[in-house]
Tab-separated table of N, CA and C in Angstrom:
chain	number	residue	atom	x	y	z
K	1	PHE	N	-50.598	80.734	0.569
K	1	PHE	CA	-50.494	79.196	0.506
K	1	PHE	C	-49.781	79.119	-1.043
K	2	VAL	N	-50.794	79.563	-1.968
K	2	VAL	CA	-49.841	79.163	-2.961
K	2	VAL	C	-48.850	79.640	-3.432
K	3	ILE	N	-48.528	80.825	-2.701
K	3	ILE	CA	-46.916	81.824	-2.908
K	3	ILE	C	-45.954	80.485	-2.467
K	4	VAL	N	-46.282	80.350	-1.293
K	4	VAL	CA	-45.820	79.434	-0.298
K	4	VAL	C	-45.191	78.125	-1.042
K	5	VAL	N	-45.713	77.471	-1.760
K	5	VAL	CA	-45.832	76.132	-2.380
K	5	VAL	C	-44.875	76.643	-3.795
K	6	LEU	N	-45.356	77.480	-4.439
K	6	LEU	CA	-44.151	78.024	-5.255
K	6	LEU	C	-43.039	78.052	-5.095
K	7	GLY	N	-43.109	78.709	-3.758
K	7	GLY	CA	-41.504	78.959	-3.195
K	7	GLY	C	-40.415	78.171	-3.123
K	8	ILE	N	-41.285	76.928	-2.201
K	8	ILE	CA	-40.827	75.338	-1.989
K	8	ILE	C	-40.286	74.660	-3.375
K	9	LEU	N	-41.267	74.511	-4.358
K	9	LEU	CA	-41.241	74.072	-5.691
K	9	LEU	C	-39.976	74.755	-6.702
K	10	ALA	N	-40.246	75.908	-6.176
K	10	ALA	CA	-38.679	76.604	-6.961
K	10	ALA	C	-37.361	76.358	-6.468
K	11	SER	N	-37.463	76.307	-4.947
K	11	SER	CA	-36.040	76.091	-4.259
K	11	SER	C	-35.513	74.744	-4.409
K	12	VAL	N	-36.481	73.981	-4.784
K	12	VAL	CA	-36.033	72.592	-5.341
K	12	VAL	C	-35.741	72.463	-6.685
K	13	ALA	N	-36.590	72.944	-7.675
K	13	ALA	CA	-36.414	73.344	-9.169
K	13	ALA	C	-34.947	74.081	-9.548
K	14	ILE	N	-34.788	74.674	-8.994
K	14	ILE	CA	-33.636	75.717	-9.441
K	14	ILE	C	-32.366	74.979	-9.412
K	15	PRO	N	-31.760	74.457	-8.216
K	15	PRO	CA	-30.567	73.401	-7.859
K	15	PRO	C	-30.404	72.384	-8.971
K	16	LYS	N	-31.589	71.629	-9.068
K	16	LYS	CA	-31.719	70.714	-10.007
K	16	LYS	C	-31.544	70.901	-11.449
K	17	MET	N	-32.384	72.270	-11.783
K	17	MET	CA	-32.068	72.549	-12.745
K	17	MET	C	-30.223	73.261	-13.181
K	18	ALA	N	-29.511	73.503	-12.653
K	18	ALA	CA	-28.359	74.050	-12.628
K	18	ALA	C	-27.203	72.827	-12.296
K	19	ALA	N	-27.372	71.551	-11.568
K	19	ALA	CA	-27.174	70.401	-11.816
K	19	ALA	C	-26.947	69.497	-13.236
K	20	THR	N	-28.645	69.485	-13.763
K	20	THR	CA	-28.520	69.347	-15.235
K	20	THR	C	-28.069	69.750	-16.030
K	21	ARG	N	-27.820	70.989	-16.304
K	21	ARG	CA	-26.714	72.304	-17.325
K	21	ARG	C	-25.578	71.776	-16.978
K	22	ASP	N	-24.850	71.351	-15.650
K	22	ASP	CA	-23.399	70.898	-15.800
K	22	ASP	C	-23.638	69.307	-16.069
K	23	ASP	N	-24.371	68.797	-15.861
K	23	ASP	CA	-24.358	67.396	-16.729
K	23	ASP	C	-24.275	67.028	-17.874
K	24	ALA	N	-24.976	67.984	-18.812
K	24	ALA	CA	-25.177	68.302	-19.851
K	24	ALA	C	-23.787	68.733	-20.662
K	25	GLN	N	-22.846	69.513	-19.882
K	25	GLN	CA	-21.827	70.057	-20.456
K	25	GLN	C	-20.462	68.638	-20.339
K	26	ILE	N	-20.884	68.196	-19.374
K	26	ILE	CA	-19.827	66.841	-19.161
K	26	ILE	C	-20.250	66.046	-20.555
K	27	ALA	N	-21.427	65.626	-20.423
K	27	ALA	CA	-21.983	64.842	-21.402
K	27	ALA	C	-21.604	65.235	-23.068
K	28	LYS	N	-21.739	66.469	-23.095
K	28	LYS	CA	-21.088	67.112	-24.560
K	28	LYS	C	-19.384	66.822	-24.641
K	29	GLY	N	-18.880	66.909	-23.384
K	29	GLY	CA	-17.297	67.088	-23.405
K	29	GLY	C	-17.061	65.606	-23.852
K	30	ARG	N	-17.780	64.694	-23.296
K	30	ARG	CA	-17.447	63.416	-23.637
K	30	ARG	C	-17.564	62.887	-24.705
K	31	SER	N	-19.063	63.355	-25.420
K	31	SER	CA	-19.182	62.903	-26.893
K	31	SER	C	-18.351	63.866	-27.761
K	32	ASP	N	-17.861	64.665	-27.694
K	32	ASP	CA	-16.347	65.762	-28.470
K	32	ASP	C	-15.445	64.724	-28.281
K	33	ILE	N	-14.800	64.231	-26.998
K	33	ILE	CA	-13.581	63.572	-26.983
K	33	ILE	C	-13.636	62.408	-27.790
K	34	ALA	N	-15.197	61.462	-27.567
K	34	ALA	CA	-15.008	60.236	-28.306
K	34	ALA	C	-15.009	60.589	-29.724
K	35	SER	N	-15.939	61.232	-30.250
K	35	SER	CA	-15.602	62.014	-31.637
K	35	SER	C	-14.651	62.163	-32.239
K	36	ILE	N	-13.567	62.669	-31.491
K	36	ILE	CA	-12.155	63.369	-31.908
K	36	ILE	C	-11.159	61.989	-31.832
K	37	ARG	N	-11.453	61.248	-31.012
K	37	ARG	CA	-10.454	60.224	-30.413
K	37	ARG	C	-10.752	59.162	-31.757
K	38	SER	N	-12.174	58.627	-32.323
K	38	SER	CA	-12.720	58.431	-33.469
K	38	SER	C	-12.200	58.702	-34.344
K	39	ALA	N	-12.175	59.630	-34.829
K	39	ALA	CA	-11.719	60.838	-36.177
K	39	ALA	C	-9.787	60.238	-36.054
K	40	ILE	N	-9.465	60.703	-34.836
K	40	ILE	CA	-7.639	60.329	-34.958
K	40	ILE	C	-7.504	58.733	-35.407
K	41	VAL	N	-8.161	57.844	-34.812
K	41	VAL	CA	-7.857	56.537	-35.313
K	41	VAL	C	-8.743	56.012	-36.879
K	42	THR	N	-9.289	56.833	-37.290
K	42	THR	CA	-10.074	56.689	-38.836
K	42	THR	C	-9.264	57.133	-39.445
K	43	GLU	N	-8.484	58.139	-39.070
K	43	GLU	CA	-7.486	59.170	-40.107
K	43	GLU	C	-6.219	58.000	-39.993
K	44	ARG	N	-5.893	57.724	-39.072
K	44	ARG	CA	-4.959	56.843	-38.880
K	44	ARG	C	-4.734	55.310	-39.535
K	45	GLN	N	-6.198	54.906	-39.620
K	45	GLN	CA	-6.630	53.845	-40.790
K	45	GLN	C	-5.940	54.044	-42.142
K	46	THR	N	-7.075	55.100	-42.290
K	46	THR	CA	-6.767	55.491	-43.992
K	46	THR	C	-5.245	55.547	-44.010
K	47	ARG	N	-4.327	56.054	-43.122
K	47	ARG	CA	-2.962	56.419	-43.675
K	47	ARG	C	-2.389	54.906	-43.750
K	48	LEU	N	-2.581	54.206	-42.692
K	48	LEU	CA	-2.199	52.503	-43.198
K	48	LEU	C	-2.453	52.027	-44.028
K	49	ILE	N	-3.923	51.918	-44.818
K	49	ILE	CA	-4.206	51.441	-45.941
K	49	ILE	C	-3.119	52.283	-47.330
K	50	LYS	N	-2.798	53.677	-46.803
K	50	LYS	CA	-1.932	53.888	-47.910
K	50	LYS	C	-0.463	54.301	-47.758
K	51	GLY	N	-0.129	52.907	-46.350
K	51	GLY	CA	1.115	52.632	-46.435
K	51	GLY	C	2.143	53.644	-45.562
K	52	ASP	N	1.349	54.552	-44.896
K	52	ASP	CA	1.735	55.514	-44.035
K	52	ASP	C	1.185	55.221	-42.900
K	53	SER	N	2.401	55.047	-41.785
K	53	SER	CA	2.246	54.097	-40.499
K	53	SER	C	1.959	55.797	-39.513
K	54	SER	N	2.107	56.820	-39.703
K	54	SER	CA	2.103	58.053	-38.822
K	54	SER	C	1.012	58.351	-38.523
K	55	TRP	N	0.957	59.298	-37.313
K	55	TRP	CA	-0.139	59.729	-36.770
K	55	TRP	C	-0.645	60.548	-37.342
K	56	ILE	N	-1.678	61.444	-37.492
K	56	ILE	CA	-1.987	63.000	-37.906
K	56	ILE	C	-1.061	64.019	-37.047
K	57	THR	N	-0.350	64.783	-37.666
K	57	THR	CA	0.253	65.645	-37.051
K	57	THR	C	-0.113	66.686	-36.153
K	58	SER	N	-1.152	67.220	-36.686
K	58	SER	CA	-2.135	68.500	-36.309
K	58	SER	C	-3.561	68.027	-36.219
K	59	LEU	N	-4.069	68.546	-35.257
K	59	LEU	CA	-5.765	68.265	-35.299
K	59	LEU	C	-6.141	69.440	-35.577
K	60	SER	N	-5.841	70.684	-35.823
K	60	SER	CA	-6.468	71.753	-36.030
K	60	SER	C	-5.798	72.764	-37.259
K	61	ASN	N	-6.603	73.409	-38.184
K	61	ASN	CA	-6.230	74.053	-38.655
K	61	ASN	C	-6.931	75.808	-39.101
K	62	THR	N	-8.292	75.423	-39.545
K	62	THR	CA	-8.906	76.560	-39.460
K	62	THR	C	-9.723	76.792	-38.070
K	63	ALA	N	-10.208	75.460	-38.067
K	63	ALA	CA	-11.347	75.307	-36.958
K	63	ALA	C	-10.831	74.100	-35.718
K	64	LEU	N	-10.914	74.272	-34.418
K	64	LEU	CA	-10.662	72.765	-33.551
K	64	LEU	C	-11.040	71.824	-34.200
K	65	PHE	N	-10.110	71.119	-34.541
K	65	PHE	CA	-10.333	69.484	-34.623
K	65	PHE	C	-10.723	69.569	-36.071
K	66	ASP	N	-10.346	70.239	-36.802
K	66	ASP	CA	-10.826	69.952	-38.474
K	66	ASP	C	-9.786	69.121	-39.241
K	67	GLY	N	-8.852	69.048	-38.512
K	67	GLY	CA	-7.546	68.487	-39.536
K	67	GLY	C	-6.420	69.264	-39.677
K	68	ASN	N	-5.560	68.885	-40.402
K	68	ASN	CA	-4.045	69.712	-40.312
K	68	ASN	C	-4.298	70.477	-41.635
K	69	GLY	N	-5.212	70.637	-42.460
K	69	GLY	CA	-5.172	71.295	-43.950
K	69	GLY	C	-4.878	70.237	-44.898
K	70	THR	N	-4.039	69.171	-44.645
K	70	THR	CA	-3.838	68.239	-45.440
K	70	THR	C	-5.059	67.023	-45.636
K	71	SER	N	-5.343	66.501	-44.558
K	71	SER	CA	-6.301	65.595	-43.798
K	71	SER	C	-7.303	66.147	-42.989
K	72	THR	N	-8.616	65.556	-43.476
K	72	THR	CA	-9.849	65.829	-42.516
K	72	THR	C	-10.156	64.831	-41.481
K	73	LEU	N	-10.092	65.700	-40.358
K	73	LEU	CA	-10.178	65.040	-38.705
K	73	LEU	C	-11.793	65.065	-38.660
K	74	LEU	N	-12.428	66.040	-38.069
K	74	LEU	CA	-13.825	66.345	-37.888
K	74	LEU	C	-14.122	66.710	-39.042
K	75	MET	N	-15.484	66.699	-39.734
K	75	MET	CA	-15.858	66.952	-41.030
K	75	MET	C	-15.950	68.736	-40.976
K	76	TYR	N	-16.664	69.467	-39.785
K	76	TYR	CA	-16.859	70.436	-39.864
K	76	TYR	C	-15.930	71.238	-38.512
K	77	GLY	N	-15.165	70.698	-37.790
K	77	GLY	CA	-14.465	71.100	-36.868
K	77	GLY	C	-15.624	71.519	-35.738
K	78	ILE	N	-15.055	72.198	-34.600
K	78	ILE	CA	-15.826	72.685	-33.437
K	78	ILE	C	-15.121	73.988	-33.284
K	79	ALA	N	-16.061	74.608	-33.227
K	79	ALA	CA	-16.243	76.253	-33.298
K	79	ALA	C	-15.425	76.535	-31.481
K	80	SER	N	-14.225	77.322	-31.459
K	80	SER	CA	-14.045	77.702	-30.239
K	80	SER	C	-14.888	78.646	-30.046
K	81	GLY	N	-14.660	78.605	-27.783
K	81	GLY	CA	-15.175	79.546	-27.536
K	81	GLY	C	-14.969	79.709	-26.134
K	82	THR	N	-15.387	80.662	-25.186
K	82	THR	CA	-14.849	80.742	-23.755
K	82	THR	C	-16.315	80.552	-22.855
K	83	GLY	N	-15.717	79.937	-21.761
K	83	GLY	CA	-16.836	79.870	-20.727
K	83	GLY	C	-17.347	78.182	-20.978
K	84	SER	N	-18.271	77.805	-20.184
K	84	SER	CA	-18.631	76.518	-19.878
K	84	SER	C	-19.034	75.807	-21.072
K	85	GLY	N	-18.779	74.614	-21.208
K	85	GLY	CA	-19.201	73.927	-22.271
K	85	GLY	C	-18.556	74.005	-23.602
K	86	HIS	N	-17.401	74.491	-23.757
K	86	HIS	CA	-16.492	75.143	-24.909
K	86	HIS	C	-15.154	74.547	-24.636
K	87	TRP	N	-14.759	74.069	-26.088
K	87	TRP	CA	-13.435	74.366	-25.920
K	87	TRP	C	-12.735	75.222	-26.540
K	88	SER	N	-11.325	75.344	-26.484
K	88	SER	CA	-10.518	76.488	-26.796
K	88	SER	C	-8.989	75.946	-26.971
K	89	GLY	N	-8.037	77.067	-27.751
K	89	GLY	CA	-6.868	76.520	-27.663
K	89	GLY	C	-6.055	76.062	-29.263
K	90	THR	N	-4.944	76.003	-28.865
K	90	THR	CA	-4.486	75.458	-30.759
K	90	THR	C	-3.517	74.202	-30.205
K	91	ASN	N	-3.176	73.351	-31.146
K	91	ASN	CA	-2.383	72.103	-31.476
K	91	ASN	C	-1.340	72.484	-30.852
K	92	PRO	N	-0.773	71.457	-29.914
K	92	PRO	CA	-1.120	70.034	-29.349
K	92	PRO	C	-1.942	70.347	-28.430
K	93	ASN	N	-2.318	71.944	-27.721
K	93	ASN	CA	-3.089	72.075	-26.279
K	93	ASN	C	-4.547	72.496	-26.292
K	94	TYR	N	-5.189	71.849	-26.139
K	94	TYR	CA	-6.523	72.655	-25.796
K	94	TYR	C	-7.200	72.394	-24.608
K	95	THR	N	-7.854	73.138	-24.109
K	95	THR	CA	-8.915	73.361	-22.921
K	95	THR	C	-10.449	73.117	-23.141
K	96	TYR	N	-10.965	72.018	-22.778
K	96	TYR	CA	-12.485	72.360	-22.502
K	96	TYR	C	-12.839	72.673	-20.869
K	97	THR	N	-13.637	73.719	-20.805
K	97	THR	CA	-14.317	74.072	-19.740
K	97	THR	C	-15.579	73.849	-19.232
K	98	VAL	N	-15.814	73.540	-18.248
K	98	VAL	CA	-16.773	73.075	-17.339
K	98	VAL	C	-17.051	73.441	-16.154
K	99	GLN	N	-18.066	73.934	-15.694
K	99	GLN	CA	-18.693	74.432	-14.291
K	99	GLN	C	-17.047	75.430	-14.002
K	100	SER	N	-16.760	76.269	-14.789
K	100	SER	CA	-15.846	76.978	-14.895
K	100	SER	C	-14.359	76.643	-14.334
K	101	ILE	N	-14.395	75.473	-14.729
K	101	ILE	CA	-13.171	74.302	-14.435
K	101	ILE	C	-12.381	74.187	-15.870
K	102	ALA	N	-11.214	74.850	-16.296
K	102	ALA	CA	-10.486	74.520	-17.481
K	102	ALA	C	-9.725	73.266	-17.345
K	103	VAL	N	-10.224	72.277	-18.236
K	103	VAL	CA	-9.179	71.225	-18.184
K	103	VAL	C	-8.507	71.236	-19.450
K	104	PRO	N	-7.037	70.972	-19.020
K	104	PRO	CA	-6.299	70.979	-20.250
K	104	PRO	C	-6.525	69.819	-21.100
K	105	PHE	N	-5.976	69.477	-22.282
K	105	PHE	CA	-5.614	68.453	-23.135
K	105	PHE	C	-4.906	68.325	-23.879
K	106	ASP	N	-4.336	67.736	-24.517
K	106	ASP	CA	-3.207	67.505	-25.293
K	106	ASP	C	-3.320	66.172	-26.206
K	107	TYR	N	-2.813	66.322	-27.508
K	107	TYR	CA	-2.334	65.712	-28.371
K	107	TYR	C	-1.061	65.352	-28.764
K	108	ASN	N	-0.545	64.092	-28.224
K	108	ASN	CA	0.580	63.489	-28.807
K	108	ASN	C	0.530	62.838	-30.135
K	109	SER	N	1.490	63.343	-31.198
K	109	SER	CA	1.197	62.802	-32.755
K	109	SER	C	2.297	62.042	-32.905
K	110	THR	N	3.418	61.493	-31.525
K	110	THR	CA	3.811	60.220	-31.965
K	110	THR	C	3.085	59.028	-31.576
K	111	SER	N	2.271	59.195	-30.715
K	111	SER	CA	1.424	58.043	-30.248
K	111	SER	C	-0.212	58.064	-30.835
K	112	GLY	N	-0.768	59.264	-30.844
K	112	GLY	CA	-2.013	59.659	-31.300
K	112	GLY	C	-2.778	59.790	-30.257
K	113	VAL	N	-2.554	59.758	-28.936
K	113	VAL	CA	-3.440	60.206	-27.833
K	113	VAL	C	-3.527	61.372	-27.415
K	114	PHE	N	-5.055	61.351	-27.441
K	114	PHE	CA	-5.272	62.770	-27.461
K	114	PHE	C	-6.453	62.696	-25.586
K	115	THR	N	-5.827	63.256	-24.790
K	115	THR	CA	-6.210	62.792	-23.348
K	115	THR	C	-5.820	64.336	-22.514
K	116	CYS	N	-6.743	64.410	-21.023
K	116	CYS	CA	-6.094	65.018	-20.350
K	116	CYS	C	-5.328	64.257	-19.094
K	117	ASN	N	-4.792	65.047	-18.078
K	117	ASN	CA	-4.082	64.156	-16.986
K	117	ASN	C	-5.051	63.789	-15.907
K	118	PRO	N	-5.710	62.808	-15.545
K	118	PRO	CA	-6.448	62.868	-14.107
K	118	PRO	C	-5.550	62.441	-13.138
K	119	ASN	N	-4.082	62.727	-13.098
K	119	ASN	CA	-3.122	63.065	-12.121
K	119	ASN	C	-2.925	64.164	-11.601
K	120	ASN	N	-3.598	65.408	-12.130
K	120	ASN	CA	-3.241	66.552	-12.441
K	120	ASN	C	-3.032	67.300	-10.700
K	121	THR	N	-2.148	67.933	-10.432
K	121	THR	CA	-1.786	67.994	-9.165
K	121	THR	C	-3.230	68.844	-8.205
K	122	ASN	N	-3.899	69.586	-9.526
K	122	ASN	CA	-4.707	70.756	-9.048
K	122	ASN	C	-6.098	69.470	-8.783
K	123	ALA	N	-6.920	69.343	-7.617
K	123	ALA	CA	-7.804	68.016	-7.461
K	123	ALA	C	-8.967	68.317	-8.165
K	124	ALA	N	-9.403	70.066	-8.387
K	124	ALA	CA	-10.783	70.499	-9.305
K	124	ALA	C	-10.487	69.881	-10.995
K	125	ILE	N	-9.250	69.870	-11.259
K	125	ILE	CA	-8.938	69.610	-12.800
K	125	ILE	C	-8.901	68.326	-12.877
K	126	ALA	N	-8.214	67.885	-11.721
K	126	ALA	CA	-8.125	65.777	-12.125
K	126	ALA	C	-9.349	65.442	-11.558
K	127	ASP	N	-9.997	65.616	-11.093
K	127	ASP	CA	-11.690	65.419	-10.717
K	127	ASP	C	-12.643	65.403	-12.334
K	128	MET	N	-12.706	66.446	-12.819
K	128	MET	CA	-13.412	67.403	-13.955
K	128	MET	C	-12.423	65.934	-14.843
K	129	CYS	N	-11.096	65.952	-15.393
K	129	CYS	CA	-10.838	65.191	-16.325
K	129	CYS	C	-11.134	63.717	-15.755
K	130	LYS	N	-11.340	63.031	-14.897
K	130	LYS	CA	-12.113	61.668	-14.505
K	130	LYS	C	-13.101	61.621	-14.986
K	131	ASN	N	-14.076	62.697	-14.865
K	131	ASN	CA	-15.232	62.598	-15.053
K	131	ASN	C	-15.124	62.862	-16.870
K	132	LEU	N	-14.829	63.581	-17.451
K	132	LEU	CA	-14.848	63.228	-18.724
K	132	LEU	C	-14.083	62.182	-19.434
K	133	ILE	N	-13.155	61.408	-19.271
K	133	ILE	CA	-12.619	60.599	-19.764
K	133	ILE	C	-13.143	59.412	-19.411
K	134	ASN	N	-13.718	59.221	-18.507
K	134	ASN	CA	-14.053	57.644	-17.548
K	134	ASN	C	-15.856	57.689	-18.163
């Protein structure tokens, strides 16, 4: 009887834990995106004070999102990696992978916009992009 109860509990708990991991990866991606966007705006404000109205030209130098070598974006940057919950890529094209879906992001140095395309032709990528930026 105890083994049956444990089996039932395990069959309910394991899918919930997997969903929790996916939710955590989405939350991490949202947090990273918010930090990156905030850093881009902060860098722009610093430039405006100095009389330079341009946006940062590159988000990466040695680590992802650490700045372009002359400006600091994120103090420590983000280590690149493979698999779910990790960023990869080079300026201006980056990818955040979650639930084995690689969501492409790009940085436009003319407008200072860092985003993915929620209208991607691949429905899974479009849905995940919406989850990450909304």
